[in-house]
Coordinates of C-alpha atoms in Angstrom, one line a residue:
M187 CA 130.3 95.1 68.6
T188 CA 127.6 92.4 68.8
V189 CA 124.7 93.2 71.2
P190 CA 123.6 90.2 73.2
D191 CA 120.1 89.0 72.4
T192 CA 117.5 89.9 75.0
P193 CA 116.3 86.6 76.5
A194 CA 112.9 85.7 75.2
A195 CA 110.0 85.9 77.7
P196 CA 108.6 82.6 78.8
A197 CA 105.6 81.4 76.8
H198 CA 103.2 81.9 79.7
F199 CA 104.0 85.6 79.7
T200 CA 101.1 86.4 77.5
M201 CA 101.2 90.2 78.1
T202 CA 104.0 92.7 78.4
E203 CA 104.3 94.9 81.5
E204 CA 103.0 97.8 79.5
E205 CA 99.9 95.9 78.6
I206 CA 99.3 94.8 82.2
I207 CA 99.6 98.4 83.4
A208 CA 97.1 99.4 80.7
K209 CA 94.7 96.6 81.8
F210 CA 95.0 97.5 85.5
P211 CA 95.9 101.2 85.6
D212 CA 94.9 101.6 89.3
R213 CA 96.6 98.4 90.6
L214 CA 99.5 99.3 92.8
R215 CA 103.0 97.9 92.2
G216 CA 106.1 97.5 94.4
Y217 CA 106.8 100.4 96.6
D218 CA 103.5 102.1 95.7
L219 CA 101.7 99.1 97.3
F220 CA 104.1 99.2 100.2
R221 CA 103.4 102.9 100.9
K222 CA 99.7 102.5 100.4
M223 CA 99.7 99.9 103.2
G224 CA 101.4 102.4 105.5
S225 CA 105.0 101.3 104.8
P226 CA 104.6 98.3 107.3
K227 CA 107.7 97.4 109.3
H228 CA 105.9 95.0 111.7
V229 CA 104.3 92.1 109.9
V230 CA 102.3 89.2 111.3
A231 CA 103.0 86.0 109.3
P232 CA 100.4 83.7 107.6
M233 CA 99.9 80.8 110.0
V234 CA 97.6 78.0 109.4
D235 CA 94.6 78.1 111.8
Q236 CA 96.4 80.8 113.9
S237 CA 96.4 84.1 112.1
E238 CA 92.6 84.2 112.0
L239 CA 90.7 87.5 112.2
A240 CA 90.5 87.6 116.0
W241 CA 94.2 87.2 116.3
R242 CA 94.9 89.8 113.7
I243 CA 92.7 92.3 115.6
L244 CA 94.7 91.6 118.8
S245 CA 98.1 91.8 117.0
R246 CA 97.2 95.2 115.5
R247 CA 96.4 96.6 119.0
Y248 CA 100.0 95.8 119.9
G249 CA 102.0 97.3 117.0
A250 CA 101.4 95.0 114.0
H251 CA 101.2 97.2 110.9
L252 CA 100.3 94.4 108.4
C253 CA 98.7 91.0 108.9
Y254 CA 98.5 88.0 106.6
T255 CA 95.6 85.6 106.8
P256 CA 96.2 81.9 107.5
M257 CA 97.3 79.9 104.4
F258 CA 94.2 78.8 102.5
H259 CA 94.2 75.9 100.1
A260 CA 93.2 77.4 96.7
K261 CA 91.3 74.4 95.5
S262 CA 89.1 74.1 98.6
F263 CA 88.7 77.9 98.8
S264 CA 87.8 78.4 95.2
D265 CA 84.1 77.3 95.7
P266 CA 82.3 80.0 97.7
R267 CA 79.5 77.6 98.4
S268 CA 81.8 75.1 100.2
K269 CA 82.0 74.5 103.9
Y270 CA 85.8 75.2 103.7
F271 CA 85.2 78.7 102.3
S272 CA 82.5 79.6 104.9
E273 CA 84.6 78.3 107.8
H274 CA 87.9 79.9 106.8
W275 CA 87.2 83.2 105.1
Q276 CA 86.6 85.9 107.7
T277 CA 87.3 89.6 107.6
D278 CA 85.7 93.0 108.4
S279 CA 86.0 96.6 107.5
E280 CA 88.8 97.2 110.1
D281 CA 90.9 94.3 108.8
R282 CA 93.3 96.3 106.8
P283 CA 95.9 96.2 105.5
V284 CA 95.6 92.5 105.0
I285 CA 97.2 90.1 102.6
V286 CA 95.4 86.8 101.8
Q287 CA 97.7 83.8 101.4
F288 CA 97.1 80.7 99.2
C289 CA 98.9 77.5 98.5
A290 CA 98.3 76.1 95.0
N291 CA 99.8 74.2 92.1
D292 CA 97.3 75.0 89.4
P293 CA 97.3 78.6 88.0
D294 CA 93.6 78.6 87.0
I295 CA 92.4 77.3 90.4
L296 CA 94.6 79.9 92.1
L297 CA 93.1 82.7 90.1
K298 CA 89.6 81.5 90.8
A299 CA 90.3 81.5 94.6
A300 CA 92.1 84.8 94.6
A301 CA 89.3 86.5 92.7
L302 CA 86.9 85.8 95.6
V303 CA 88.9 88.1 97.9
A304 CA 89.9 90.8 95.4
G305 CA 87.7 93.4 96.8
Q306 CA 88.5 92.7 100.4
A307 CA 92.3 92.5 100.6
D308 CA 95.3 94.6 99.7
A309 CA 97.1 91.7 97.9
V310 CA 97.2 88.0 97.5
D311 CA 100.2 86.0 98.5
L312 CA 101.5 82.7 97.1
N313 CA 102.9 80.3 99.7
L314 CA 106.2 78.9 98.6
G315 CA 107.6 78.2 102.0
C316 CA 105.5 75.6 103.8
P317 CA 107.9 72.7 104.7
Q318 CA 105.4 70.3 106.3
N319 CA 104.8 66.8 105.1
I320 CA 101.3 67.6 104.1
A321 CA 102.7 70.2 101.7
R322 CA 105.0 67.5 100.2
R323 CA 102.0 65.2 99.7
G324 CA 99.9 68.0 98.3
R325 CA 102.7 69.4 96.2
Y326 CA 102.6 73.0 97.3
G327 CA 104.6 75.4 99.4
S328 CA 108.3 74.8 99.6
Y329 CA 107.9 71.5 97.6
L330 CA 107.5 73.6 94.5
M331 CA 111.0 75.1 94.9
E332 CA 112.5 72.9 92.2
D333 CA 109.7 73.7 89.7
W334 CA 110.5 77.3 88.8
D335 CA 108.3 77.1 85.6
L336 CA 105.2 76.2 87.7
I337 CA 106.0 78.9 90.3
S338 CA 106.4 81.5 87.5
R339 CA 103.1 80.4 85.9
L340 CA 101.2 80.6 89.2
I341 CA 102.4 84.2 89.9
R342 CA 102.1 85.3 86.3
K343 CA 98.5 84.1 86.1
L344 CA 97.6 86.4 88.9
H345 CA 99.8 89.3 87.7
E346 CA 98.0 89.3 84.3
N347 CA 94.5 88.7 85.5
L348 CA 93.8 89.7 89.1
E349 CA 92.6 93.2 90.1
I350 CA 94.9 93.3 93.2
P351 CA 98.6 92.7 93.4
V352 CA 100.3 89.3 93.9
T353 CA 103.1 88.8 96.4
A354 CA 105.1 85.7 97.4
K355 CA 106.8 84.1 100.5
I356 CA 109.8 82.0 99.8
R357 CA 112.5 80.0 101.6
V358 CA 116.1 80.0 100.7
F359 CA 118.4 77.4 99.0
P360 CA 121.8 76.3 100.5
D361 CA 123.5 78.4 97.8
V362 CA 123.1 82.1 98.0
A363 CA 123.5 82.6 94.3
K364 CA 120.6 80.2 93.6
T365 CA 118.5 81.9 96.2
V366 CA 119.0 85.3 94.5
E367 CA 118.2 83.9 91.1
Y368 CA 115.1 82.3 92.6
A369 CA 113.9 85.6 94.0
K370 CA 114.6 87.4 90.8
M371 CA 112.5 84.8 88.9
V372 CA 109.6 85.4 91.4
E373 CA 110.0 89.1 90.9
A374 CA 110.1 88.8 87.1
A375 CA 106.9 86.8 87.1
G376 CA 105.1 89.6 88.8
A377 CA 105.4 89.4 92.6
Q378 CA 105.2 93.0 94.1
I379 CA 106.5 92.1 97.5
I380 CA 108.8 89.1 98.4
T381 CA 109.0 87.7 101.9
V382 CA 112.1 85.7 102.5
H383 CA 112.1 83.1 105.2
G384 CA 115.8 82.7 105.7
R385 CA 115.7 78.9 106.4
L386 CA 116.0 75.9 104.2
R387 CA 113.1 73.6 103.5
E388 CA 114.7 71.0 105.8
Q389 CA 114.8 73.5 108.7
R390 CA 111.6 72.7 110.6
G391 CA 110.4 71.3 113.9
H392 CA 113.3 70.2 116.0
K393 CA 115.6 70.9 113.1
T394 CA 114.5 74.6 112.9
G395 CA 118.0 76.1 113.5
L396 CA 119.0 79.5 112.4
A397 CA 117.6 81.7 109.7
D398 CA 120.3 83.1 107.4
W399 CA 120.1 86.8 107.3
A400 CA 123.0 87.0 104.8
K401 CA 120.8 85.3 102.2
I402 CA 117.9 87.7 103.0
K403 CA 120.3 90.6 102.5
A404 CA 121.5 89.3 99.2
V405 CA 117.9 89.1 98.0
R406 CA 117.1 92.6 99.2
E407 CA 120.1 93.9 97.2
A408 CA 119.2 92.0 94.1
V409 CA 115.5 92.8 93.6
K410 CA 113.6 96.1 93.1
V411 CA 110.4 95.3 95.0
P412 CA 110.0 95.5 98.8
V413 CA 111.4 92.6 100.8
F414 CA 110.2 91.4 104.2
A415 CA 112.5 89.2 106.4
N416 CA 111.2 86.2 108.3
G417 CA 113.3 84.4 111.0
N418 CA 115.4 85.0 114.1
I419 CA 113.0 87.4 115.9
L420 CA 112.7 86.8 119.6
Y421 CA 112.4 90.3 121.0
Y422 CA 111.3 93.8 119.9
E423 CA 114.9 94.9 119.5
D424 CA 115.6 92.2 117.0
V425 CA 113.3 93.9 114.5
Q426 CA 115.5 96.9 114.0
R427 CA 118.6 94.8 114.2
C428 CA 117.3 92.7 111.4
I429 CA 116.5 95.8 109.3
D430 CA 119.9 97.2 110.0
E431 CA 121.7 94.0 109.0
T432 CA 119.7 93.1 106.0
G433 CA 118.3 96.3 104.6
V434 CA 114.8 94.9 104.4
D435 CA 111.7 97.0 104.3
G436 CA 109.8 95.1 107.0
V437 CA 110.1 92.2 109.4
M438 CA 107.7 89.3 109.7
S439 CA 107.1 87.3 112.9
A440 CA 105.4 83.9 113.1
E441 CA 106.1 81.8 116.1
S442 CA 107.2 84.6 118.4
N443 CA 104.0 86.5 117.6
L444 CA 102.0 83.5 118.8
Y445 CA 103.7 83.3 122.1
N446 CA 103.8 87.1 122.6
P447 CA 101.3 89.0 120.5
A448 CA 102.6 92.2 122.1
L449 CA 106.0 91.6 120.5
F450 CA 105.8 94.6 118.2
S451 CA 104.9 96.9 121.0
G452 CA 108.1 96.3 122.9
K453 CA 106.0 95.6 126.1
A454 CA 106.5 92.7 128.4
L455 CA 102.9 91.9 129.4
P456 CA 101.3 89.2 131.6
S457 CA 99.9 86.3 129.7
W458 CA 96.5 86.5 131.4
Q459 CA 96.1 90.1 130.2
L460 CA 96.5 89.2 126.5
A461 CA 94.4 86.1 126.9
E462 CA 91.5 88.0 128.4
E463 CA 91.7 90.6 125.7
Y464 CA 91.8 87.9 123.0
L465 CA 88.7 86.2 124.5
E466 CA 86.8 89.4 124.6
I467 CA 87.6 89.8 120.9
C468 CA 86.3 86.3 120.3
K469 CA 83.0 87.1 121.9
Q470 CA 82.5 89.7 119.2
T471 CA 84.3 87.8 116.4
P472 CA 83.2 84.1 116.1
T473 CA 86.3 82.0 116.3
K474 CA 86.7 78.2 116.1
L475 CA 87.4 76.6 119.5
T476 CA 90.4 74.8 118.1
Y477 CA 92.0 78.1 117.3
I478 CA 91.2 79.5 120.7
R479 CA 92.6 76.5 122.5
G480 CA 95.8 76.6 120.4
H481 CA 96.4 80.3 121.2
L482 CA 95.8 79.9 124.9
F483 CA 98.1 77.0 125.2
K484 CA 100.8 79.1 123.6
L485 CA 100.1 82.2 125.7
F486 CA 100.3 80.1 128.9
R487 CA 103.2 77.9 127.7
Y488 CA 105.4 78.5 130.7
S489 CA 102.6 78.7 133.3
L490 CA 100.6 75.5 132.5
P491 CA 103.5 73.2 133.6
V492 CA 103.4 75.0 136.9
H493 CA 99.6 74.8 137.3
T494 CA 99.0 71.4 135.8
D495 CA 95.4 71.0 136.9
L496 CA 94.4 74.0 134.9
R497 CA 96.2 72.6 131.9
Q498 CA 93.7 69.7 132.0
Q499 CA 90.8 72.0 132.2
M500 CA 92.1 74.0 129.3
A501 CA 92.4 70.8 127.2
K502 CA 88.8 69.8 128.1
A503 CA 87.1 73.2 127.5
E504 CA 84.1 72.8 125.3
N505 CA 83.0 76.4 124.7
L506 CA 84.0 80.0 125.1
D507 CA 82.7 80.3 128.7
D508 CA 84.8 77.3 129.7
F509 CA 87.9 79.0 128.3
C510 CA 87.0 82.3 130.1
Q511 CA 86.7 80.3 133.4
V512 CA 90.1 78.7 133.0
V513 CA 91.8 82.0 132.1
A514 CA 90.2 83.6 135.2
A515 CA 91.5 80.8 137.4
L516 CA 95.0 81.1 135.9
K517 CA 94.9 84.9 136.3
S518 CA 94.1 84.5 140.0
R519 CA 97.0 82.1 140.5
L520 CA 99.5 84.1 138.4
L521 CA 98.7 87.3 140.3
E522 CA 99.6 85.4 143.5
D523 CA 102.8 84.2 141.8
D524 CA 103.7 87.8 140.9
A525 CA 102.9 89.0 144.4
K526 CA 105.5 86.6 145.8
D527 CA 108.1 87.6 143.3
P528 CA 107.1 90.9 141.5
F529 CA 108.2 91.3 137.9
D530 CA 110.3 94.4 137.2
A531 CA 110.2 95.0 133.4
E532 CA 113.0 97.6 133.8
N533 CA 115.4 95.1 135.3
T534 CA 115.0 91.8 133.6
P535 CA 117.9 89.5 134.1
V536 CA 119.5 87.5 131.3
D537 CA 121.2 84.1 131.3
E538 CA 124.7 83.3 130.3
F539 CA 123.7 83.3 126.6
G540 CA 121.8 86.6 126.7
Y541 CA 118.3 85.2 126.9
R542 CA 115.9 87.2 129.1
K543 CA 114.8 85.4 132.2
Y544 CA 111.1 86.3 132.4
P545 CA 108.9 84.8 135.1
H546 CA 106.5 82.2 133.7
W547 CA 103.5 84.6 133.7
I548 CA 105.0 87.0 131.3
C549 CA 104.5 86.5 127.5
Q550 CA 107.9 85.4 126.1
P551 CA 109.3 83.6 123.0
A552 CA 109.5 79.9 122.8
L553 CA 113.0 78.6 123.0
R554 CA 114.1 75.2 121.9
F555 CA 116.8 73.9 124.3
E556 CA 119.1 70.9 123.9
H557 CA 117.2 67.8 124.6
D558 CA 120.0 65.2 124.7
K559 CA 120.0 64.7 128.5
A560 CA 122.7 62.0 128.3
N561 CA 125.3 64.4 126.7
S562 CA 124.1 67.9 127.4
T563 CA 123.7 69.8 130.7
S564 CA 124.5 73.3 129.3
G565 CA 120.9 74.4 128.8
R566 CA 121.8 76.1 125.6
L567 CA 119.3 76.5 122.8
L568 CA 119.1 73.4 120.6
N569 CA 119.6 75.5 117.5
E570 CA 122.6 77.3 119.1
A571 CA 124.3 74.0 119.7
Q572 CA 123.6 73.0 116.1
A573 CA 125.0 76.3 114.9
D574 CA 128.2 75.7 116.9
Q575 CA 128.6 72.3 115.3
Q576 CA 128.1 73.8 111.8
A577 CA 130.6 76.6 112.6
K578 CA 133.2 74.0 113.5
R579 CA 132.6 72.1 110.3
N580 CA 132.9 75.3 108.3
S581 CA 136.1 76.6 110.0
D582 CA 139.6 75.2 109.9
E583 CA 140.7 76.9 113.0
A584 CA 139.0 78.4 116.0
V585 CA 138.7 82.2 116.4
P586 CA 139.4 83.5 119.9
S587 CA 136.4 85.0 121.6
T588 CA 136.3 88.7 122.2
E589 CA 132.6 88.8 123.1
T590 CA 131.3 91.6 125.3
P591 CA 127.8 91.6 126.9
E592 CA 126.5 93.6 124.0
D593 CA 128.1 91.1 121.5
G594 CA 126.4 88.3 123.4
D595 CA 123.0 89.9 122.8
S596 CA 123.8 90.2 119.2
K597 CA 124.8 86.5 119.1
R598 CA 121.6 85.7 121.0
Q599 CA 119.3 87.1 118.4
K600 CA 120.9 85.0 115.7
V601 CA 119.6 81.8 117.3
A602 CA 116.0 82.7 117.5
T603 CA 113.4 80.2 116.5
A604 CA 110.8 82.3 114.6

């Protein structure tokens, strides 16, 4: 019987795995890395200008086990004398475990940037998921998805030369088989953890839609390294539901963490409480005003349309004291609102689709509702309506509904935005 030839390793694989282990005998791999970081189940995503040190500190206080830094541009970051480096790189002795994320399209520049954080992070992550137009123009993030050779060279360069492990965050393809092969290529190149954002590159902004947990599950079953899931997390209960349905090792939250940094604690807390705590952290941890403003607008997303005059003050704030004054004023008003209609966390009503009806002063996920006022009055989530349209296209006949209230909650979690 003829034994099939073993596929030749790519030319940029200049070392065998045995040689890499001999070169870095103490560098952790796969599940050893995962366990060293505390087997993190609750993960804060890398978010440009929003997962900065102060926010990571706040998130850890409320149940986050692992935090990623914002995505840094490897080329700009690679010069430690640059303004970009000094303005963006920020950590301290308590900032662990932490993974530093870079976008890049040049292996040598990526290695140069990654080497600058090797002694201050648990791993370095390659961003392969950013879908924004700036990533298309810069040729990084999800716009490398078709260039598997370059992706492999980027990861392999770190795997063969960096003192700490390399990980990667990817998006999915329309085809599950291609998604699995993509993830296996990333693993073979040297990624020790893979985060799968279960959305296509085209799913962004008002076209965000649903994350595909089935594709995440397929990746989890195909690779040997730990896998984190990203997408469809609105509430604390969604974390375990995602783990149960996909088998992943941890769940990453991006947008929902920004609107509710207490997400991973399972607590429904007033926005002013978290805002005050964040500002106290910022007093000890210098933070750019643009970051602070962005966070406060999200924390008070549902209250600022009620108290519009304070929205203007928030927009015009010029220093940390200004922000503190606006938050104090909001707190006073929101306490009055709560006194008129006290919030009962144990008896939170839900709407017809299973979404929790929190008062505006409670931190809660951002939901994208249908915006076609001429044709829609249902108040359903925009991405739920899109999902229904897709289901009709994919089905030849309708299936009678047997949905119970519990089933409705299960359905609800599948149309989350983050």
